PDB file of C-alpha atoms in Angstrom:
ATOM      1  CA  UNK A  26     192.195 106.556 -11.969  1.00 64.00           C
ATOM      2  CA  UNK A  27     192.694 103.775 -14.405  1.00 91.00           C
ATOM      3  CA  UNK A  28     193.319 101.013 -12.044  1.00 96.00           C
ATOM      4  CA  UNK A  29     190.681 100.425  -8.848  1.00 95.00           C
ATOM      5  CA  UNK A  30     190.483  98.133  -6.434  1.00 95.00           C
ATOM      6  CA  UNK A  31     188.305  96.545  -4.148  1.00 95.00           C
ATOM      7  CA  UNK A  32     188.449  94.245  -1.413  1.00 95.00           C
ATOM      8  CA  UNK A  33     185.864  91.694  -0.035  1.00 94.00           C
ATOM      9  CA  UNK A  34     184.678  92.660   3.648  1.00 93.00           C
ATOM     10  CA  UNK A  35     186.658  89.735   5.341  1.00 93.00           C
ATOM     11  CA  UNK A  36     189.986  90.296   3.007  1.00 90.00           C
ATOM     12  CA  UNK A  37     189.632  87.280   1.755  1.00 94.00           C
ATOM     13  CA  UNK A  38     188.645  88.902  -2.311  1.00 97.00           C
ATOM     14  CA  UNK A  39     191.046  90.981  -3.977  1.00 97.00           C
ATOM     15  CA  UNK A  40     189.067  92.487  -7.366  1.00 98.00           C
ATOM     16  CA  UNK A  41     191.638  94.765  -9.217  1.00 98.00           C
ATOM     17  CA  UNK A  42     189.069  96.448 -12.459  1.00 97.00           C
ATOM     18  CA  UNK A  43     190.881  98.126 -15.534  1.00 97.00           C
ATOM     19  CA  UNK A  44     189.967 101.050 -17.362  1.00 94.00           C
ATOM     20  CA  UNK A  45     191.036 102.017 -20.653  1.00 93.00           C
ATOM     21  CA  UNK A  46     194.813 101.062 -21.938  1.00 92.00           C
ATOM     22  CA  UNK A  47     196.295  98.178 -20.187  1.00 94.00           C
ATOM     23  CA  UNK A  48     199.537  99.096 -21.212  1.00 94.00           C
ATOM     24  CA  UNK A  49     203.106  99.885 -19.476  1.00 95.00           C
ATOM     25  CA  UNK A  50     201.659 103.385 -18.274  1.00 94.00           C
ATOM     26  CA  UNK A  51     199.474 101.161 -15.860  1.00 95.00           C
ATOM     27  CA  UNK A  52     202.407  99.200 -14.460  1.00 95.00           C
ATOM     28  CA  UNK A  53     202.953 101.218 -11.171  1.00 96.00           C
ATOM     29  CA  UNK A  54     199.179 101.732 -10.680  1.00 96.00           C
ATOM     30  CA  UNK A  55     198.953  98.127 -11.088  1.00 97.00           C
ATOM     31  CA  UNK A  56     201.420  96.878  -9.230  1.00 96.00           C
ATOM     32  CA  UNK A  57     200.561  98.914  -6.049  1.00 95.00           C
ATOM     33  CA  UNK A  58     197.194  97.772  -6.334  1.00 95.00           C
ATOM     34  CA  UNK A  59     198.108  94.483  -5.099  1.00 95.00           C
ATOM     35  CA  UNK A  60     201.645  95.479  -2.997  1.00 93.00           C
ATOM     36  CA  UNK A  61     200.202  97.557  -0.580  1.00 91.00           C
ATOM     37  CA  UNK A  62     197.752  95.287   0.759  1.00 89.00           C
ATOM     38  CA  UNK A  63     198.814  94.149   4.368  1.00 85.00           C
ATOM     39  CA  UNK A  64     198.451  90.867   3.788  1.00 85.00           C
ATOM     40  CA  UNK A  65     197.756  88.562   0.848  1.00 87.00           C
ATOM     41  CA  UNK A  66     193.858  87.685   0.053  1.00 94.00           C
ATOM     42  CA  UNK A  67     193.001  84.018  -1.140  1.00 94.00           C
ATOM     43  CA  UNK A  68     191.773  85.074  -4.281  1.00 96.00           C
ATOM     44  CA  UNK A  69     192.232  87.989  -7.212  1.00 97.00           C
ATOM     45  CA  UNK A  70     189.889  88.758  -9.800  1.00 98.00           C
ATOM     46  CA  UNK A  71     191.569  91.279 -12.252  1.00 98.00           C
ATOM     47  CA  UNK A  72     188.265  92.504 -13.925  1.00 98.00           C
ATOM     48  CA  UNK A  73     188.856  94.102 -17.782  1.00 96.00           C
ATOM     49  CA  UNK A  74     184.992  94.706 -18.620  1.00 95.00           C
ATOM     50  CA  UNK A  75     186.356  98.280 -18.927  1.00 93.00           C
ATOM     51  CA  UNK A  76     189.862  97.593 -20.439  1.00 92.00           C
ATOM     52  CA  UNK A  77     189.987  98.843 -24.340  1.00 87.00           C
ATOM     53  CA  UNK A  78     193.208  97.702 -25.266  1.00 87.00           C
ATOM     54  CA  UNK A  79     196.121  94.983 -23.832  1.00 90.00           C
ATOM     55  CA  UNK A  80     199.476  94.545 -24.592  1.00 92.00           C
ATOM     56  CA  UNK A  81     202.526  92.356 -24.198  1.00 94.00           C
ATOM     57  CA  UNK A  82     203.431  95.232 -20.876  1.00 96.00           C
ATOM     58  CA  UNK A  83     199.708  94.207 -19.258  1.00 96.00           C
ATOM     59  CA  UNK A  84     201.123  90.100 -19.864  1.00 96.00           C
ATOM     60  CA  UNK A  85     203.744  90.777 -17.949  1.00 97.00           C
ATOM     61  CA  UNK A  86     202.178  92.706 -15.240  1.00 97.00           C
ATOM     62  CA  UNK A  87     199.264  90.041 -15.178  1.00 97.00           C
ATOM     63  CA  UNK A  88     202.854  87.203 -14.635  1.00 97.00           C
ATOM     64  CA  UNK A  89     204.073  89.097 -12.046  1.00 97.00           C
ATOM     65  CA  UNK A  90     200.471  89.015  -9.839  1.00 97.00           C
ATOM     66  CA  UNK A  91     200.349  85.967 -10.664  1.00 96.00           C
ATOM     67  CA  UNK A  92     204.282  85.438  -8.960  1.00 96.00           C
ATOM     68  CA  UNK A  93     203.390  87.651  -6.359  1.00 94.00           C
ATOM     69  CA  UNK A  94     200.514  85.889  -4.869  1.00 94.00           C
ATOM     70  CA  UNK A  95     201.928  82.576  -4.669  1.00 94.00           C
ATOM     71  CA  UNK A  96     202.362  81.262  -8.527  1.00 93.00           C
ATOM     72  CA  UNK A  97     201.381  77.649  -9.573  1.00 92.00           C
ATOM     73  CA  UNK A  98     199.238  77.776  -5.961  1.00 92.00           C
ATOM     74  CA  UNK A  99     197.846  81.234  -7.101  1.00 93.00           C
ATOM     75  CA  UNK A 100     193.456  81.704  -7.417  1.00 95.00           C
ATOM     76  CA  UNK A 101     193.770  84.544  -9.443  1.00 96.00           C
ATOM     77  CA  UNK A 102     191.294  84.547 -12.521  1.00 96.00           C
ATOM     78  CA  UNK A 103     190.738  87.330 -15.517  1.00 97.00           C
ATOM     79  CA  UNK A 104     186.696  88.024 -15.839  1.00 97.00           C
ATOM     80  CA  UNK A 105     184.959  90.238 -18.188  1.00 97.00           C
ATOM     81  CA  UNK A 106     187.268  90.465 -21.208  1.00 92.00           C
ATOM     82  CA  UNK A 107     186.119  91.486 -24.341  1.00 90.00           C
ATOM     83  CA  UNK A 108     187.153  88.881 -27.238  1.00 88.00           C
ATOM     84  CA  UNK A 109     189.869  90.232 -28.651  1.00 87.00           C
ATOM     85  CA  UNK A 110     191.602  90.692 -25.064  1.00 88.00           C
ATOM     86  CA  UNK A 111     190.349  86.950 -24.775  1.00 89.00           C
ATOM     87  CA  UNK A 112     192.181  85.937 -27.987  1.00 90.00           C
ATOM     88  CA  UNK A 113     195.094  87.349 -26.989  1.00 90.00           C
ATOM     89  CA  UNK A 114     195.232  85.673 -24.156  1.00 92.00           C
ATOM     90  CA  UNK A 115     194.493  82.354 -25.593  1.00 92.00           C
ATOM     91  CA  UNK A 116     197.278  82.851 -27.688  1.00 93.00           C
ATOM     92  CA  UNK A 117     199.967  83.692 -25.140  1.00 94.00           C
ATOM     93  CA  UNK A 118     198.496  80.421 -23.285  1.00 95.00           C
ATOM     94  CA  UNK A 119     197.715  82.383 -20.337  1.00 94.00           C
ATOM     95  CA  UNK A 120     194.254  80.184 -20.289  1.00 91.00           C
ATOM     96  CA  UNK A 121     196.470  77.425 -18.846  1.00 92.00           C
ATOM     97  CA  UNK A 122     198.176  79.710 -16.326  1.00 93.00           C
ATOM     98  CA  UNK A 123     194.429  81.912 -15.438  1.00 94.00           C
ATOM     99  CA  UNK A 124     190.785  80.547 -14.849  1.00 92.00           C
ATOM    100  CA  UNK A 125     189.745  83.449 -18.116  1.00 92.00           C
ATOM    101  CA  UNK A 126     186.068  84.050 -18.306  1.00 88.00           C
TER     102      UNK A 126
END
């Protein structure tokens, strides 16, 4: 499985980790890692210390969890990317959308 997730004891924690490509083949895997919850957790970490490779597909997907769990009012932060995932998302701007680190 390419996409695993993990949530805090008290539901309050959603951490969705990357493996490999996150490309368009992980857009179903991805988006049902957050959808099937029961209810919505405060905060999502979407951890990529195991992601090799992003593109413009795994922008969108990271846009739409974004929409999903409440937009502008959203905690959802990026951890553990490598630099070259980090420059592309400094380049797209998602650093003012994101808390990146």
């Amino acid at each position: 499985m390419s996409v695993v997730t993990e949530v805090s004891p008290d539901g309050q924690k959603l951490t969705i980790s990357v493996r490999g490509r996150f490309d368009f083949g992980r857009h179903q895997e991805f988006r049902e890692a957050y959808e099937r919850l029961n209810h919505k957790p405060d905060s999502i970490v979407v951890d990529l210390k195991d992601a090799t490779y992003l593109d413009s597909s795994a922008l969108g997907m990271l846009l739409l969890l974004r929409d999903h769990a409440g937009g502008d009012d959203s905690d959802v932060r990026v951890v553990n990317s490598n630099s070259d995932v980090r420059k592309i998302l400094a380049i797209s701007n998602f650093d003012k959308l994101f808390d990146i680190s």
